[in-house]
mmCIF file of C-alpha atoms and ligand atoms in Angstrom:
data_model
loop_
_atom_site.group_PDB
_atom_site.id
_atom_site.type_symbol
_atom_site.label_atom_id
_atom_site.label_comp_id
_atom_site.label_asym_id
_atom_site.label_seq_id
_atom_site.Cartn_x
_atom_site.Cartn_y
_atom_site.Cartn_z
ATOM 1 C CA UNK S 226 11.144 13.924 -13.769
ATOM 2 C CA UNK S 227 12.739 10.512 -12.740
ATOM 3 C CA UNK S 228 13.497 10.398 -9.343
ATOM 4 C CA UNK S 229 14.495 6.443 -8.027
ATOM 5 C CA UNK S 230 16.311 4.427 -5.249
ATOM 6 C CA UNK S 231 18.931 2.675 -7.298
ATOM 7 C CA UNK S 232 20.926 2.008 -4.647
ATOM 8 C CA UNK S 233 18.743 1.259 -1.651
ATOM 9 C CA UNK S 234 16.458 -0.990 -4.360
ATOM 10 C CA UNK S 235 20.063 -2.801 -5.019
ATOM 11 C CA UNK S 236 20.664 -3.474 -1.289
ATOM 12 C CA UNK S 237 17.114 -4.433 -0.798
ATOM 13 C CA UNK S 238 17.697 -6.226 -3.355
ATOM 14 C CA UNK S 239 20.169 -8.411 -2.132
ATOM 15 C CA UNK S 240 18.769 -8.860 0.786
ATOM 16 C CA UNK S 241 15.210 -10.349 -0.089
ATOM 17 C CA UNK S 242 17.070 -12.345 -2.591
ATOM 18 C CA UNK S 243 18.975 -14.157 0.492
ATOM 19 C CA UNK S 244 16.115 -14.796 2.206
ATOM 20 C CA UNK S 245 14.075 -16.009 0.110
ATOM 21 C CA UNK S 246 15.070 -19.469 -0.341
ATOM 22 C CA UNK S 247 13.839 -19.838 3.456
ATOM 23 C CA UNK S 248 10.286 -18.231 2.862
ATOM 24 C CA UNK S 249 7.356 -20.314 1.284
ATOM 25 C CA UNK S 250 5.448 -16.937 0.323
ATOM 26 C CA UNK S 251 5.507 -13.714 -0.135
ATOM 27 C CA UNK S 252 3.360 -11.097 1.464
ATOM 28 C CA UNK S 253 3.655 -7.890 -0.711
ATOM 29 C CA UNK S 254 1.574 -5.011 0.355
ATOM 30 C CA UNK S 255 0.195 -2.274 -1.850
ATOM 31 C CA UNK S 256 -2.089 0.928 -0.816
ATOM 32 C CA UNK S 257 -5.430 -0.031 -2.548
ATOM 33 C CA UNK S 258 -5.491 3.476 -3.323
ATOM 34 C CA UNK S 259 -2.490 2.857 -5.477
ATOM 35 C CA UNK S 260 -2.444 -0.572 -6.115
ATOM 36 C CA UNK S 261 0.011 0.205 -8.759
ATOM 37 C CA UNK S 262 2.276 2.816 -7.620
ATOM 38 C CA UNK S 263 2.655 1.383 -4.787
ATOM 39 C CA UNK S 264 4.695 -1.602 -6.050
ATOM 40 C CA UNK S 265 8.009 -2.392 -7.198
ATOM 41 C CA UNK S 266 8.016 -3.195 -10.801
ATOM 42 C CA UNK S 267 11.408 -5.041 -9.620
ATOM 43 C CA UNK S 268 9.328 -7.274 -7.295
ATOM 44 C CA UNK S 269 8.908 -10.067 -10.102
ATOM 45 C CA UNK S 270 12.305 -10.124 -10.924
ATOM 46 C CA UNK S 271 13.275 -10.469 -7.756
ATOM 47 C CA UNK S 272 10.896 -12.942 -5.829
ATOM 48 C CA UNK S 273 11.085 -15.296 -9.506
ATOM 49 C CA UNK S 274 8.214 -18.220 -9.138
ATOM 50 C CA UNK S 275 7.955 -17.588 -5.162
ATOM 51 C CA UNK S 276 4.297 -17.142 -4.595
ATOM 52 C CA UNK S 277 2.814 -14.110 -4.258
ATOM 53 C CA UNK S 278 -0.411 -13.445 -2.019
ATOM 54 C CA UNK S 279 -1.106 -9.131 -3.174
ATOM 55 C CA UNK S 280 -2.491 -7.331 0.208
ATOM 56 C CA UNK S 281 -3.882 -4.328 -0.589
ATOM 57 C CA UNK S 282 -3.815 -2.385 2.809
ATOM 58 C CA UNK S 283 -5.950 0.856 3.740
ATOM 59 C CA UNK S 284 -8.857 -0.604 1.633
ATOM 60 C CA UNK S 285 -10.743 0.888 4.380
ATOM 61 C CA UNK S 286 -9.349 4.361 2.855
ATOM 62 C CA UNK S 287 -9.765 3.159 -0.859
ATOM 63 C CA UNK S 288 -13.144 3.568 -3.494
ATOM 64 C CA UNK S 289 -14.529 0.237 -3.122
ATOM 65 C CA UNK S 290 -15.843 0.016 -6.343
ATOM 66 C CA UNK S 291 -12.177 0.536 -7.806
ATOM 67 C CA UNK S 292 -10.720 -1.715 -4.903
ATOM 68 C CA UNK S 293 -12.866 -4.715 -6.546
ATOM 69 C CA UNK S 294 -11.517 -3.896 -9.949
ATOM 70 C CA UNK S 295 -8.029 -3.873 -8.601
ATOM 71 C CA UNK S 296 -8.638 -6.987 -7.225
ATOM 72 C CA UNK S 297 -9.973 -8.774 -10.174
ATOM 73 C CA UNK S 298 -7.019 -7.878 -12.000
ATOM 74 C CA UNK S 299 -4.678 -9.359 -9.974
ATOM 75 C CA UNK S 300 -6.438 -12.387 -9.475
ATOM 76 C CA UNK S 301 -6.443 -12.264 -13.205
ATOM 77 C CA UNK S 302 -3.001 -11.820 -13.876
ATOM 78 C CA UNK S 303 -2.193 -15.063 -11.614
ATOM 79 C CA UNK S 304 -1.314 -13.605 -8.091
ATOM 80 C CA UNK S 305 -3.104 -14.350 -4.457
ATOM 81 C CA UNK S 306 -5.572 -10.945 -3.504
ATOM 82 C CA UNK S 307 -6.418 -9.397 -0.605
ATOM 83 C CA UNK S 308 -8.019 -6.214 0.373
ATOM 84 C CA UNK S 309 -7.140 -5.814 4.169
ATOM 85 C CA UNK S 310 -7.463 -2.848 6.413
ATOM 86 C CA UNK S 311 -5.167 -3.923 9.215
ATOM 87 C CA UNK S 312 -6.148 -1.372 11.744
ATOM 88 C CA UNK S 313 -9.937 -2.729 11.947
ATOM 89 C CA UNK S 314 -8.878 -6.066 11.208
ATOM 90 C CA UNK S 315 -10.946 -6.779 8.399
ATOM 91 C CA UNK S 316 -9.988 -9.843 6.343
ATOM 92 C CA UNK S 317 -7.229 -10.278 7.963
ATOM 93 C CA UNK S 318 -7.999 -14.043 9.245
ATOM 94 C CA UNK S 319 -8.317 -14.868 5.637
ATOM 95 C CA UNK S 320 -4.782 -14.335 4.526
ATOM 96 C CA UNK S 321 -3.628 -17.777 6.592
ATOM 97 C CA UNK S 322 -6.485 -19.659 4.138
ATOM 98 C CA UNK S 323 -5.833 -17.905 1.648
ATOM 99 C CA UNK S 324 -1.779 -18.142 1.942
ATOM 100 C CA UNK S 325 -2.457 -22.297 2.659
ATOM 101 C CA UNK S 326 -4.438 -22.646 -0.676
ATOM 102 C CA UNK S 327 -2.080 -21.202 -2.581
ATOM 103 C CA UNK S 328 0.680 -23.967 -1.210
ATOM 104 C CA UNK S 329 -1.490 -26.436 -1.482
ATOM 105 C CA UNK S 330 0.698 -28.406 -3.956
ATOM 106 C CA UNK S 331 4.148 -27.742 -2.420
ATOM 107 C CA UNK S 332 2.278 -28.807 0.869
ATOM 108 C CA UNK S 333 0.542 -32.136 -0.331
ATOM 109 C CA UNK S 334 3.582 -33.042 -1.931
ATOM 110 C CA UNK S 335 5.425 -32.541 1.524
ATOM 111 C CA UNK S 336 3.053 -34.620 3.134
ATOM 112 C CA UNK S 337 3.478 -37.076 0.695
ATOM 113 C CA UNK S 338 7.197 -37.464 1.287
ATOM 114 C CA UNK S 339 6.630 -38.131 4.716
ATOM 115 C CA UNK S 340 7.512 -34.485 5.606
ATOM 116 C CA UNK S 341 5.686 -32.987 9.315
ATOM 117 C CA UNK S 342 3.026 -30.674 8.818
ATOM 118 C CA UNK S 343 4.898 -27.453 9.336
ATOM 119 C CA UNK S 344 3.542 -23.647 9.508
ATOM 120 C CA UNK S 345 3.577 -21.430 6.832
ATOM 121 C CA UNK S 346 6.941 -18.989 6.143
ATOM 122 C CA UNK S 347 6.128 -16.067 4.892
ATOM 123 C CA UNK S 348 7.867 -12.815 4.945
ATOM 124 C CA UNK S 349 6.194 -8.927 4.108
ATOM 125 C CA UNK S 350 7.666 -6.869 1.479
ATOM 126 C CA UNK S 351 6.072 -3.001 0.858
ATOM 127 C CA UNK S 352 7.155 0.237 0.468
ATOM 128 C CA UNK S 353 7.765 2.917 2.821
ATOM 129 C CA UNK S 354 4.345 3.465 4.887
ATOM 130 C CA UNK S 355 2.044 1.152 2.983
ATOM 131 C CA UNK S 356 1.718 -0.497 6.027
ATOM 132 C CA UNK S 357 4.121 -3.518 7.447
ATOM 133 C CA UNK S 358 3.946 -2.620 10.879
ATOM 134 C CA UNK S 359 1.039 -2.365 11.225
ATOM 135 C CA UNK S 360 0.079 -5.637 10.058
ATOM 136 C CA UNK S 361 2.719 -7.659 11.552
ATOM 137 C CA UNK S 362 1.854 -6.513 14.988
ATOM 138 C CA UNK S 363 -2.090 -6.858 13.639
ATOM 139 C CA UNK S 364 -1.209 -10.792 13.134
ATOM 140 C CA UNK S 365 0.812 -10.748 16.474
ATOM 141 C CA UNK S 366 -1.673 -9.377 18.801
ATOM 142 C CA UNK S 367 -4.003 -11.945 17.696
ATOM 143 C CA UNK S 368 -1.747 -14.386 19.796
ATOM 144 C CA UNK S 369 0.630 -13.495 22.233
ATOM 145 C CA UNK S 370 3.876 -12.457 20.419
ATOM 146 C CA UNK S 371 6.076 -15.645 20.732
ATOM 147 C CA UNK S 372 9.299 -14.607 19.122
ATOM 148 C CA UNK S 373 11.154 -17.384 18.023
ATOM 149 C CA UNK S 374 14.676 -18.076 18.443
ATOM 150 C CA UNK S 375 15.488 -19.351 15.659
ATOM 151 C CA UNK S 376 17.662 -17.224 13.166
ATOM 152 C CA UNK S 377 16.690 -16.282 10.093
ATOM 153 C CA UNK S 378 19.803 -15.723 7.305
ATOM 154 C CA UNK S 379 20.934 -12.720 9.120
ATOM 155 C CA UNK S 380 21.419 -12.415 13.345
ATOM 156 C CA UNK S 381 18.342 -9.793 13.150
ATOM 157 C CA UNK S 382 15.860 -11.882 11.410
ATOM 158 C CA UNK S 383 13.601 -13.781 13.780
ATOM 159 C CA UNK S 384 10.461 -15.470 13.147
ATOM 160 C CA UNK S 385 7.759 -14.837 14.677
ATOM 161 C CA UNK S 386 5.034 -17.375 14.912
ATOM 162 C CA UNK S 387 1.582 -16.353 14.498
ATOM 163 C CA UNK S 388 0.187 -19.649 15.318
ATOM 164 C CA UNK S 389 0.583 -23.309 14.093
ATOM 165 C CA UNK S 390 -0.146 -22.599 10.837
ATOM 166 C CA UNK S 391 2.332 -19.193 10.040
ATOM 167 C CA UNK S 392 5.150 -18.124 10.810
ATOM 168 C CA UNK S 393 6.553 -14.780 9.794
ATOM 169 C CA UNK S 394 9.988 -13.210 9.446
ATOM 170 C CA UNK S 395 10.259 -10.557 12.028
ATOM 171 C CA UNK S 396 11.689 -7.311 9.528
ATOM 172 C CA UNK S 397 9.922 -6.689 6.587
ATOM 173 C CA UNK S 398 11.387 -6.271 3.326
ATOM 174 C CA UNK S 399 11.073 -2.822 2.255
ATOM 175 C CA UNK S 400 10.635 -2.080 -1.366
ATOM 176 C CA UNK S 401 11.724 1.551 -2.846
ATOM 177 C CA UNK S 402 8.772 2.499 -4.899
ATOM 178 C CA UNK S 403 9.815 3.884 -8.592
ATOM 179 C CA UNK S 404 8.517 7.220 -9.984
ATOM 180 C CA UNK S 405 8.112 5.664 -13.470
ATOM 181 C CA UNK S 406 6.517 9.165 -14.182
ATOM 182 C CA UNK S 407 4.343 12.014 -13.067
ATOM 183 C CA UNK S 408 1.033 10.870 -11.962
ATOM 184 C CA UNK S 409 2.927 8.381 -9.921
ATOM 185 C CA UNK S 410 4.839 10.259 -8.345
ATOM 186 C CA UNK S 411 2.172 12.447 -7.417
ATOM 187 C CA UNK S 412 0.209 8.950 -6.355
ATOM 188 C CA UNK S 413 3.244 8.376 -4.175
ATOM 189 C CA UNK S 414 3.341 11.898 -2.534
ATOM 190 C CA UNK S 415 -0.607 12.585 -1.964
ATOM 191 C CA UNK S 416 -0.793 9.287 0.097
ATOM 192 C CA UNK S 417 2.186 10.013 2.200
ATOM 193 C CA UNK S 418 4.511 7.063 1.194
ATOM 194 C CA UNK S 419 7.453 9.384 0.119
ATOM 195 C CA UNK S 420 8.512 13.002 0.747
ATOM 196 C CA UNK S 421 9.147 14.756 -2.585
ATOM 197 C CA UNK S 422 11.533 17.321 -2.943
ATOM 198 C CA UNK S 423 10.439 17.960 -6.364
ATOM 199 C CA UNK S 424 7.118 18.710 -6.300
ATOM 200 C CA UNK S 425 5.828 21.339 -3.882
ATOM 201 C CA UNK S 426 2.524 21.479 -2.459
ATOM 202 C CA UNK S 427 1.072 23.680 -5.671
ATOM 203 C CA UNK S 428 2.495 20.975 -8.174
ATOM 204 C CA UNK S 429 0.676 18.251 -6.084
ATOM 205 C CA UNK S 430 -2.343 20.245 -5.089
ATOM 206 C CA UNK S 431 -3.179 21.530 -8.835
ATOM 207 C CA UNK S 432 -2.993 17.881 -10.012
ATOM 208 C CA UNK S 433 -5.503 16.837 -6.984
ATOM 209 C CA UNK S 434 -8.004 19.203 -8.292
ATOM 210 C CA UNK S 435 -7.999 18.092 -11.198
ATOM 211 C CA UNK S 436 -8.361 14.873 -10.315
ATOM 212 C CA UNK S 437 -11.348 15.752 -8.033
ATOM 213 C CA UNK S 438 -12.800 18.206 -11.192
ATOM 214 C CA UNK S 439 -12.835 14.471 -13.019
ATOM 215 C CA UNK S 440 -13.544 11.652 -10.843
ATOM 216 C CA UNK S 441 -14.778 13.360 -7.004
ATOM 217 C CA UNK S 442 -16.491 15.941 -7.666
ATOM 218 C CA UNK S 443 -19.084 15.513 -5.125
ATOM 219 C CA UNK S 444 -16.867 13.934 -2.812
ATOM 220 C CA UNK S 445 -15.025 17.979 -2.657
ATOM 221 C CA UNK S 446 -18.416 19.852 -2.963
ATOM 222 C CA UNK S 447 -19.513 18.084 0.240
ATOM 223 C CA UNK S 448 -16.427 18.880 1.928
ATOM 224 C CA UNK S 449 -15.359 22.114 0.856
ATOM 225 C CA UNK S 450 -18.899 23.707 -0.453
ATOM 226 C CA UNK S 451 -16.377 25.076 -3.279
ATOM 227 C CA UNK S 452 -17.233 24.761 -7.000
ATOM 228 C CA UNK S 453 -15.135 22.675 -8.927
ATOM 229 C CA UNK S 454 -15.984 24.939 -11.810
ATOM 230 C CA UNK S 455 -14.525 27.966 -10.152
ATOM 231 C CA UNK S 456 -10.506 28.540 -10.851
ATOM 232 C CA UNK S 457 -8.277 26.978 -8.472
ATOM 233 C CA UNK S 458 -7.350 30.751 -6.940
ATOM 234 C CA UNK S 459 -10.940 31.093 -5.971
ATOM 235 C CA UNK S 460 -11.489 27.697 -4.513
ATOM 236 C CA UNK S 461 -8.201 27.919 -2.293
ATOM 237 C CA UNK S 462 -9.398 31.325 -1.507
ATOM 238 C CA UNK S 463 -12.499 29.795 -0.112
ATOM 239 C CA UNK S 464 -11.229 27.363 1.500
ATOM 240 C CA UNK S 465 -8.749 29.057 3.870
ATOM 241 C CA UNK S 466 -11.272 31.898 4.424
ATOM 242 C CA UNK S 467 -13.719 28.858 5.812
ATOM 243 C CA UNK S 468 -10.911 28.231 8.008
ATOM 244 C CA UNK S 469 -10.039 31.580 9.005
ATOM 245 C CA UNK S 470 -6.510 31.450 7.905
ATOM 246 C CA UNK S 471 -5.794 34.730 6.726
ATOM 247 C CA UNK S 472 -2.199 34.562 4.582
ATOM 248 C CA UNK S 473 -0.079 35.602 1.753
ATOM 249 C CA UNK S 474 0.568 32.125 0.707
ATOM 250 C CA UNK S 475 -2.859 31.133 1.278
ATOM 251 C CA UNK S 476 -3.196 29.227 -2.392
ATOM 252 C CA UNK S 477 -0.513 26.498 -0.996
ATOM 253 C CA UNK S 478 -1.643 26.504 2.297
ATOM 254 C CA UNK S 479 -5.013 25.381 0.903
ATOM 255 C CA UNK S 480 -3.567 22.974 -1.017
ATOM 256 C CA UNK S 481 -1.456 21.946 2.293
ATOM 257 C CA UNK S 482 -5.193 21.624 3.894
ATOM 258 C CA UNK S 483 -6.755 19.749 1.491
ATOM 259 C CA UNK S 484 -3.305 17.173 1.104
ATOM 260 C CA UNK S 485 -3.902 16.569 4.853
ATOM 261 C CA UNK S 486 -7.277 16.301 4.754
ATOM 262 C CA UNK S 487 -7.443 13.469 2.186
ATOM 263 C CA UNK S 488 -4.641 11.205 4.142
ATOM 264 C CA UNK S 489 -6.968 11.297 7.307
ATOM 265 C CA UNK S 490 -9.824 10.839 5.475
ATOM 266 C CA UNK S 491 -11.755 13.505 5.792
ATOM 267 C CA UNK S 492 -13.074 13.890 1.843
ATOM 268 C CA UNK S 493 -14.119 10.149 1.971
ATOM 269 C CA UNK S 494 -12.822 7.068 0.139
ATOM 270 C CA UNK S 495 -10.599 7.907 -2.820
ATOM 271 C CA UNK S 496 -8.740 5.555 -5.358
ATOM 272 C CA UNK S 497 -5.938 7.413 -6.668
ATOM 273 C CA UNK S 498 -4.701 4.904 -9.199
ATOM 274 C CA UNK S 499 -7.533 4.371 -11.767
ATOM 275 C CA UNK S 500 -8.427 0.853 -13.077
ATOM 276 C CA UNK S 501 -11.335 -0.757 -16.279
ATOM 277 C CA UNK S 502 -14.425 -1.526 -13.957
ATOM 278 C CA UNK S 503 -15.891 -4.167 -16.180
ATOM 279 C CA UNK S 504 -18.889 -6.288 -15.027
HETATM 280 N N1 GTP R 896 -6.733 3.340 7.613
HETATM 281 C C1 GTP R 896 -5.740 2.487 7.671
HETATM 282 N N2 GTP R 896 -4.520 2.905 8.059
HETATM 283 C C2 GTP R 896 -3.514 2.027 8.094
HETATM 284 C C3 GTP R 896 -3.677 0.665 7.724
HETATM 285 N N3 GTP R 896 -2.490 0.044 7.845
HETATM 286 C C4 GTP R 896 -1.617 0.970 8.272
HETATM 287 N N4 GTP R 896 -2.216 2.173 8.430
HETATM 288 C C5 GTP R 896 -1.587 3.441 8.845
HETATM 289 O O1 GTP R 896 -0.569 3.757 7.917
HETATM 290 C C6 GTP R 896 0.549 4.355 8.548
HETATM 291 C C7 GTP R 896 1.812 3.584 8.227
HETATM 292 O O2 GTP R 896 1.721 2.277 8.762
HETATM 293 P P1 GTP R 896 3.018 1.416 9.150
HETATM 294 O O3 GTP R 896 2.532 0.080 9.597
HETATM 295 O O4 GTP R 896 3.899 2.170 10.053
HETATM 296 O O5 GTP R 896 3.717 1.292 7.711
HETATM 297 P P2 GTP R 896 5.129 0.626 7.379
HETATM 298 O O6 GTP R 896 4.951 -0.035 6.066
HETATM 299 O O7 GTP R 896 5.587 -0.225 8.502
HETATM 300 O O8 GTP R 896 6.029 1.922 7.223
HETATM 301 P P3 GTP R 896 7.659 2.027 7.309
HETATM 302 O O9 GTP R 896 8.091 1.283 8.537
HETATM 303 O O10 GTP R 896 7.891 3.495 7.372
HETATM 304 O O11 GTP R 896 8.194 1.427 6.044
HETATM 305 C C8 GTP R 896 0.206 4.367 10.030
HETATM 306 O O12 GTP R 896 -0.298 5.641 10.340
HETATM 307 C C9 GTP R 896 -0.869 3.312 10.165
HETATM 308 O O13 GTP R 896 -1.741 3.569 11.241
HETATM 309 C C10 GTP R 896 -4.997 0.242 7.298
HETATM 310 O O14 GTP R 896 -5.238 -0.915 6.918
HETATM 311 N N5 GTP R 896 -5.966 1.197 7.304
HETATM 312 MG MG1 MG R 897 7.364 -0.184 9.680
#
């Protein structure tokens, strides 16, 4: 099952591509509970040499543990990391540092041209829901929101400036995320970043318990009081009899409870996308 966004990933596409040349960074933001579903394995293609600073967003949401891993592997694999959670705010006055150190040779060798110190351009690319919004007005609110006037390539791109030392294109990039096969697309459609039409609520719920039977066990027994050794009819059963729900299509409508349940975070903090945790 290949489903893909040729041709919104072509116009996106195009789009970053003119842009770029007017950006010193890129931004690209990846649920740390799929670090790797969540990205476009275009993105490198695209955004060449242009460096990258990797914000994984939700980490509030993500296993920890797993988060660090993720991390480390980025780091290792030559990109800028970050694990943000944009809504409380945490580390998000270290992506300016972080973003600066990164330039520090292009900068230095501005300086040493005689070239103004100038603020940072940087411009966020994600896929649907991972979380743009939500950070640019996170890095606005911080100051008040001077929109600048000056245009970016096209009439609708503004910059914003953050403060003296960033400024940030106003629109973020979005990136179509690619079901390169099954697990990611289930990755994709348990957080909430894309609707499938494929897979129904049983496809996606089976694979979840599964998933719980082999890495959260406890994290399910402590919300659901069902055992994870039971079949999946008698767990479901269970679970909408807890609730009181008394239906014919009660096996996907537990499935439809538990979906829910883990995208408010009400089983605790799960990493979907599994990573080495070495030492
Ligand atoms: N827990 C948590 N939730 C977040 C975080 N960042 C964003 N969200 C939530 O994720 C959802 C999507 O966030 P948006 O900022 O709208 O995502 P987006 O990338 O702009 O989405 P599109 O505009 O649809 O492409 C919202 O419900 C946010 O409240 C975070 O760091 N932690
Ligand atoms: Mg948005």
């Amino acid at each position: 099952m290949i489903q893909w966004f040729p041709g919104h990933m072509a116009k996106a596409k195009k789009e970053i591509v003119a842009i770029l040349p007017l950006v010193d960074i890129v931004f690209e933001l990846a649920d740390a509970r799929i670090p790797a579903s969540s990205q476009n394995p275009m993105l490198a293609e695209i955004i060449q040499k242009k460096p990258r600073l990797i914000l994984l967003t939700k980490c509030d949401m993500a296993d920890s543990t797993l988060t660090s891993a993720w991390e480390r592997y980025f780091q290792d694999s030559g990109f800028g990391v970050l694990a943000i959670d944009a809504i409380s705010g945490y580390n998000i006055k270290k992506i300016i540092p972080s973003a600066r150190e990164m330039l520090k040779d292009k900068f230095n060798k501005e300086r040493a041209l005689g070239m103004k110190v100038r603020p940072i351009r940087a411009m966020i690319l994600g896929i649907p829901n991972v979380g743009k919004s939500t950070l640019i007005n996170r890095l606005v609110q911080r100051r008040a929101a001077a929109v600048g006037n000056r245009p970016g390539v096209t009439r609708a791109q503004q910059w914003i400036r953050i403060n003296p030392n960033l400024e940030l294109l106003d629109t973020p990039g979005i990136l179509w995320p690619k079901f390169a096969d099954q697990t990611v697309a289930m990755h994709l459609a348990l957080t909430g970043a894309v609707k499938s039409e494929i897979l129904s609520f049983v496809d996606i719920g089976e694979y979840f318990l599964d998933f719980f039977r082999q890495y959260y066990s406890k994290l399910f027994i402590s919300r659901y009081k069902a055992d994870l050794n039971l079949p999946n009819s008698e767990i479901t059963a269970r679970i909408v009899a807890d609730r009181g729900i008394i239906q014919d299509d009660y096996y996907e409508k537990a499935f439809e409870i538990i979906i829910n349940d883990f995208q408010n975070m009400r089983i605790g903090r799960i990493t979907l996308d599994r990573i080495q945790i070495s030492q």
